[in-house]
Coordinates of C-alpha atoms in Angstrom, one line a residue:
C1 CA 88.9 102.1 85.6
P2 CA 85.8 101.4 87.7
T3 CA 85.9 98.6 90.3
S4 CA 83.0 96.9 88.4
L5 CA 85.5 96.3 85.5
V6 CA 88.1 95.0 88.0
R7 CA 85.6 92.4 89.2
E8 CA 84.5 91.4 85.7
I9 CA 88.2 90.8 84.7
E10 CA 88.9 88.9 87.9
E11 CA 85.9 86.6 87.4
G12 CA 86.9 85.9 83.8
K13 CA 83.9 87.6 82.3
R14 CA 86.1 89.9 80.1
E15 CA 89.6 91.0 79.6
F16 CA 91.0 94.5 80.2
S17 CA 89.4 96.8 77.7
P18 CA 91.4 97.3 74.5
H19 CA 89.5 100.6 74.2
I20 CA 91.0 101.9 77.5
W21 CA 94.4 100.6 76.4
R22 CA 94.2 102.6 73.2
K23 CA 93.2 105.7 75.3
M24 CA 96.2 105.1 77.5
A25 CA 98.4 105.1 74.4
E26 CA 96.7 108.2 73.0
M27 CA 97.5 110.1 76.3
G28 CA 101.1 109.1 76.0
W29 CA 101.2 106.8 79.0
L30 CA 102.7 103.7 77.3
G31 CA 105.6 105.6 76.0
L32 CA 106.0 108.0 78.9
I33 CA 109.7 107.1 79.5
F34 CA 110.6 106.3 75.9
P35 CA 112.9 108.7 74.0
S36 CA 111.2 110.8 71.3
E37 CA 112.8 108.9 68.5
Y38 CA 110.7 105.9 69.4
G39 CA 107.5 108.1 69.8
G40 CA 107.9 108.6 73.5
S41 CA 107.4 111.5 75.8
E42 CA 110.9 111.4 77.3
G43 CA 109.6 111.4 80.8
N44 CA 111.6 110.2 83.8
F45 CA 110.9 107.6 86.4
L46 CA 109.5 110.2 88.8
D47 CA 106.8 110.9 86.1
L48 CA 106.2 107.2 85.9
A49 CA 105.8 106.9 89.7
V50 CA 103.0 109.4 89.7
L51 CA 101.1 107.5 87.0
L52 CA 101.7 104.1 88.7
E53 CA 100.4 105.5 92.0
E54 CA 97.2 106.4 90.4
M55 CA 96.9 103.0 88.8
G56 CA 97.4 101.4 92.2
R57 CA 94.8 103.6 93.7
A58 CA 92.3 102.5 91.0
C59 CA 93.4 98.8 91.4
A60 CA 93.6 98.9 87.6
P61 CA 94.2 95.4 86.1
T62 CA 96.0 96.8 83.0
W63 CA 98.7 95.3 80.9
F64 CA 100.9 98.2 81.8
F65 CA 103.3 96.6 84.2
S66 CA 104.0 93.5 82.1
T67 CA 104.3 95.4 78.8
V68 CA 106.0 98.6 79.8
L69 CA 107.9 97.8 83.0
L70 CA 109.0 94.2 82.3
G71 CA 109.0 94.1 78.5
A72 CA 109.6 97.5 77.0
Q73 CA 112.0 98.6 79.8
T74 CA 114.2 95.6 79.1
I75 CA 114.3 96.4 75.4
L76 CA 115.0 100.1 76.2
N77 CA 117.8 99.3 78.5
I78 CA 119.7 96.5 76.7
G79 CA 118.1 96.0 73.3
N80 CA 120.0 97.0 70.1
E81 CA 118.8 99.8 67.8
E82 CA 117.0 97.4 65.4
Q83 CA 115.1 95.8 68.3
K84 CA 114.1 99.2 69.8
K85 CA 112.9 100.6 66.4
R86 CA 110.9 97.4 65.7
L87 CA 109.1 97.2 69.0
L88 CA 109.1 100.5 71.1
P89 CA 107.0 102.6 68.6
A90 CA 104.4 99.8 68.4
I91 CA 104.3 99.5 72.2
N92 CA 103.9 103.3 72.4
K93 CA 100.9 103.1 70.0
G94 CA 99.3 100.3 72.0
E95 CA 99.7 97.9 69.1
S96 CA 102.2 95.5 70.7
L97 CA 101.9 93.7 74.1
G98 CA 104.7 92.0 75.9
T99 CA 105.8 90.4 79.2
M100 CA 108.7 88.7 80.9
A101 CA 109.3 85.1 81.7
I102 CA 111.9 84.8 84.5
I103 CA 110.5 83.0 87.6
E104 CA 111.2 79.2 87.7
P105 CA 110.0 76.5 90.2
Q106 CA 113.4 76.5 92.0
S107 CA 114.7 80.0 91.5
G108 CA 112.1 82.7 92.1
Y109 CA 113.6 86.0 91.0
D110 CA 117.2 84.8 91.9
V111 CA 118.8 85.0 88.4
A112 CA 121.8 83.0 89.7
K113 CA 119.6 79.9 90.0
I114 CA 118.0 80.1 86.5
E115 CA 117.9 76.6 85.0
M116 CA 116.1 77.1 81.7
T117 CA 118.6 76.5 78.9
S118 CA 119.4 78.1 75.6
R119 CA 121.6 76.2 73.2
R120 CA 123.0 77.7 70.0
E121 CA 122.3 75.8 66.8
G122 CA 123.8 77.9 63.9
D123 CA 121.8 81.0 63.5
T124 CA 119.1 80.0 66.0
F125 CA 118.9 79.1 69.7
S126 CA 116.9 76.2 71.2
L127 CA 115.1 77.0 74.4
N128 CA 114.0 74.4 77.0
G129 CA 112.5 74.8 80.4
I130 CA 109.6 76.0 82.5
K131 CA 108.6 79.5 83.7
L132 CA 106.1 80.3 86.4
C133 CA 103.9 83.3 87.2
V134 CA 104.4 84.9 83.8
P135 CA 101.9 87.9 83.8
D136 CA 99.5 88.5 80.9
V137 CA 101.2 86.1 78.5
H138 CA 97.8 85.0 77.2
I139 CA 97.3 88.4 75.5
A140 CA 101.0 89.2 74.9
N141 CA 102.6 89.1 71.4
W142 CA 106.0 88.4 72.7
M143 CA 108.0 87.8 75.9
V144 CA 111.4 88.5 77.2
C145 CA 112.7 85.1 78.3
V146 CA 115.6 84.7 80.7
T147 CA 117.7 81.6 80.1
R148 CA 121.2 80.2 81.0
G149 CA 123.5 79.5 78.1
K150 CA 127.2 79.5 77.5
G151 CA 129.3 82.6 77.5
E152 CA 131.3 83.4 74.4
K153 CA 134.6 84.1 76.2
N154 CA 135.3 81.0 78.2
G155 CA 132.3 78.7 77.7
S156 CA 131.1 79.2 81.3
P157 CA 127.3 79.6 82.0
A158 CA 126.0 83.1 81.2
M159 CA 122.6 84.7 81.4
E160 CA 120.9 85.1 78.0
L161 CA 117.8 87.1 77.3
F162 CA 115.6 86.6 74.2
L163 CA 112.7 88.1 72.6
V164 CA 110.4 85.2 72.0
D165 CA 107.2 85.2 69.9
K166 CA 104.4 83.8 72.0
E167 CA 103.1 81.8 69.1
S168 CA 106.4 79.9 68.5
P169 CA 106.0 76.1 68.1
G170 CA 106.9 74.3 71.4
I171 CA 105.4 76.9 73.7
S172 CA 102.5 75.8 76.0
I173 CA 100.6 78.0 78.4
T174 CA 98.7 77.0 81.5
P175 CA 96.7 79.5 83.7
L176 CA 97.5 79.6 87.4
M177 CA 95.0 80.3 90.1
T178 CA 95.9 83.2 92.4
I179 CA 94.2 84.7 95.5
S180 CA 94.4 88.2 94.0
G181 CA 92.9 87.2 90.6
D182 CA 96.1 88.3 88.7
K183 CA 96.5 86.8 85.3
L184 CA 99.5 84.6 85.8
F185 CA 100.6 81.6 83.8
E186 CA 103.0 78.7 83.6
V187 CA 104.9 78.6 80.3
K188 CA 106.7 75.5 79.1
F189 CA 109.4 75.7 76.4
D190 CA 110.1 72.5 74.4
N191 CA 112.9 73.0 71.9
V192 CA 111.5 76.5 71.0
K193 CA 113.6 78.0 68.2
V194 CA 114.6 81.6 68.4
S195 CA 116.6 83.6 65.8
A196 CA 119.9 84.9 67.0
E197 CA 118.8 88.4 66.0
N198 CA 116.3 88.2 69.0
L199 CA 119.1 87.8 71.5
L200 CA 119.0 90.8 73.9
G201 CA 122.1 92.6 75.1
D202 CA 125.7 91.4 75.8
R203 CA 125.8 87.9 77.2
E204 CA 128.7 88.9 79.6
Q205 CA 126.6 91.8 81.0
S206 CA 123.1 90.3 80.9
T207 CA 123.0 89.5 84.7
A208 CA 123.7 93.1 85.6
D209 CA 121.4 94.4 83.0
L210 CA 118.6 92.2 84.2
E211 CA 119.1 93.2 87.8
R212 CA 118.7 96.9 86.9
T213 CA 115.4 96.1 85.1
L214 CA 114.1 94.1 88.0
Q215 CA 115.0 96.9 90.4
R216 CA 113.0 99.4 88.4
A217 CA 110.1 97.0 88.2
A218 CA 110.2 96.6 92.0
L219 CA 110.2 100.4 92.5
A220 CA 107.2 100.6 90.1
K221 CA 105.3 98.1 92.2
C222 CA 106.2 100.2 95.3
A223 CA 104.5 103.2 93.6
E224 CA 101.4 101.1 92.8
M225 CA 101.2 99.9 96.5
V226 CA 101.4 103.5 97.7
G227 CA 98.4 104.3 95.6
G228 CA 96.5 101.3 96.8
A229 CA 97.3 102.1 100.4
Q230 CA 96.1 105.7 100.0
K231 CA 92.7 104.4 98.7
V232 CA 92.4 101.9 101.6
L233 CA 93.1 104.7 104.1
E234 CA 90.5 106.9 102.6
M235 CA 87.9 104.1 102.4
T236 CA 88.6 103.2 106.0
V237 CA 88.3 106.7 107.4
D238 CA 85.1 107.3 105.5
Y239 CA 83.7 104.0 106.9
A240 CA 84.7 104.8 110.4
K241 CA 82.8 108.1 110.2
Q242 CA 79.6 106.4 109.0
R243 CA 79.6 103.1 110.9
V244 CA 77.6 103.5 114.2
Q245 CA 78.1 101.3 117.2
F246 CA 77.0 102.1 120.8
N247 CA 75.1 105.1 119.5
R248 CA 78.2 106.8 118.1
P249 CA 80.4 106.5 115.0
I250 CA 83.2 104.0 115.5
G251 CA 85.6 106.6 114.3
S252 CA 85.2 108.4 117.6
F253 CA 86.8 105.6 119.6
Q254 CA 90.4 106.0 120.5
A255 CA 91.4 102.6 119.3
I256 CA 90.2 103.4 115.8
H257 CA 92.1 106.7 116.0
H258 CA 95.3 104.7 116.7
H259 CA 94.7 102.4 113.9
C260 CA 94.1 105.2 111.4
A261 CA 97.1 107.1 112.6
N262 CA 99.3 104.0 112.2
M263 CA 98.0 103.5 108.7
A264 CA 98.7 107.2 107.8
I265 CA 102.3 106.9 109.3
D266 CA 103.0 103.8 107.2
L267 CA 101.5 105.4 104.1
D268 CA 103.5 108.7 104.4
C269 CA 106.8 106.7 105.0
S270 CA 106.0 104.5 102.1
R271 CA 105.4 107.5 99.8
Y272 CA 108.6 109.2 100.9
L273 CA 110.7 106.1 100.3
A274 CA 109.2 105.4 96.9
Y275 CA 109.4 108.9 95.6
Y276 CA 112.9 109.5 96.9
A277 CA 114.2 106.4 95.1
A278 CA 112.3 107.4 92.0
W279 CA 113.9 110.9 92.1
M280 CA 117.3 109.5 92.5
L281 CA 116.8 107.1 89.6
S282 CA 115.5 110.0 87.5
E283 CA 118.6 112.1 88.3
G284 CA 121.0 109.2 87.5
I285 CA 122.1 108.8 91.1
P286 CA 123.0 105.3 92.2
C287 CA 120.0 104.1 94.3
E288 CA 120.2 100.3 94.7
K289 CA 120.1 100.7 98.4
E290 CA 117.1 103.1 98.3
I291 CA 115.1 100.9 96.0
A292 CA 115.8 97.9 98.3
M293 CA 114.7 100.0 101.3
A294 CA 111.5 101.0 99.6
K295 CA 110.7 97.5 98.5
A296 CA 111.3 96.0 102.0
F297 CA 109.4 98.7 103.9
I298 CA 106.5 99.2 101.5
S299 CA 105.8 95.5 101.1
D300 CA 105.2 95.2 104.9
A301 CA 103.5 98.6 105.2
Y302 CA 100.9 97.7 102.5
I303 CA 100.1 94.5 104.4
N304 CA 99.8 96.4 107.6
I305 CA 97.6 99.2 106.1
T306 CA 95.2 96.8 104.4
T307 CA 95.0 94.5 107.4
L308 CA 94.1 97.4 109.7
G309 CA 91.6 98.6 107.1
Q310 CA 90.1 95.2 106.9
Q311 CA 89.9 95.0 110.7
I312 CA 88.1 98.4 111.0
H313 CA 85.6 97.4 108.2
G314 CA 84.9 94.1 110.0
G315 CA 82.8 91.6 108.1
T316 CA 81.7 94.3 105.6
G317 CA 85.2 94.4 104.2
L318 CA 85.2 90.7 103.4
I319 CA 82.1 90.6 101.2
K320 CA 82.8 90.6 97.4
E321 CA 80.5 93.5 96.8
H322 CA 82.8 95.8 98.9
D323 CA 85.9 97.3 97.3
M324 CA 88.0 96.7 100.5
Q325 CA 88.7 93.1 99.7
L326 CA 90.1 93.9 96.3
Y327 CA 93.0 95.8 97.9
F328 CA 93.3 93.4 100.8
R329 CA 93.9 90.4 98.5

C-alpha cells in the first residue's frame, strides 16, 4: 500500500482499492483467525498481531479493522451458527464488509452509558438513537449495532447487539471530519426495523461479550501503532543521517542521539507489551490486565515517538508531501 494511495484516499480522490482487498482475501488475511469450517486459516491472535503491525507500518487505510476486528470478531465470538455460516465465509472471500456502531455522544466506549434503544415488536426490533465515529460504514454492507433493551429475566435494561443492514429504512449517514483523515461517520437510527434472527448473543451476557471484543480490538490497534512507530523511527534515523547543519549531519549531535534512543526504548517496550498480551490471548490465558497495560503505554508511547520524530524532521515533517505527517496525525 504506497503512501501515494494513502494520500488519495485521505483527500477523497478514491476509496481503498477493491483489487487490493481481493488480494488480501486471496492471501488468507481476512479469515486469518477464522476456523476452517468458515473458510479461515485457524490462526491465532499472535499471527494477527504480526499482520497488523505491518499494516500500521504501511499506514494502510484498509477496511480490515472495521470488518474483521470489529464486525467479524463479534460474530465469531457471540454469533449463532446460522449467523456465522451466513457471514464469515463471505467476509473471508472479501465479498462482505462490516463495521460496528457503538460510540454515542454521551458514552464513548463506556457500554454502561449506552442510550440507543431497541424495542421488541413481535418478531422484529425497533432501533432508535445516534452513533458517532462509525468507521467505514459508507462502504459496509452491515454493522454490529450496540443498543440498550430490556432483559428477558426481570425486565431490567440489558445490552443488545444486532446485525443491521446498512440500507435499512430509517438509517441516515453523515461523514465526520477528522484530523487523521479516517473515514468516520455519524449514523442516525429512526425506527429502524431489525429481524429477531439478527440479534447477536445472549442478552444477559452481551455486556461481557462486547467487552471481550473491544479488548481484542484495542490490542489490535496496539499492534498497528507498533508498526507505525517502527516506521517513524526508521524515517527519523535516516533523515538525521542525511540532514546537514553546521557542516555535519544532525544525527551526530548528542541531543539527537538522546531523542532517537528514547524513541527506540518506547518502541521496544511497546512491542513487548503488545506481543506478550497477544501471546497470552492466543494461549487462552486471562490477559485483561496485560491488554490494558499495552493500551495505556502504547497510546502514550506512539505520541511520544511521533512527536520526537516530528521535532527532528523540523518543518520538513509538516509538509503534506512528506510521509512523516501521515504518522504524526
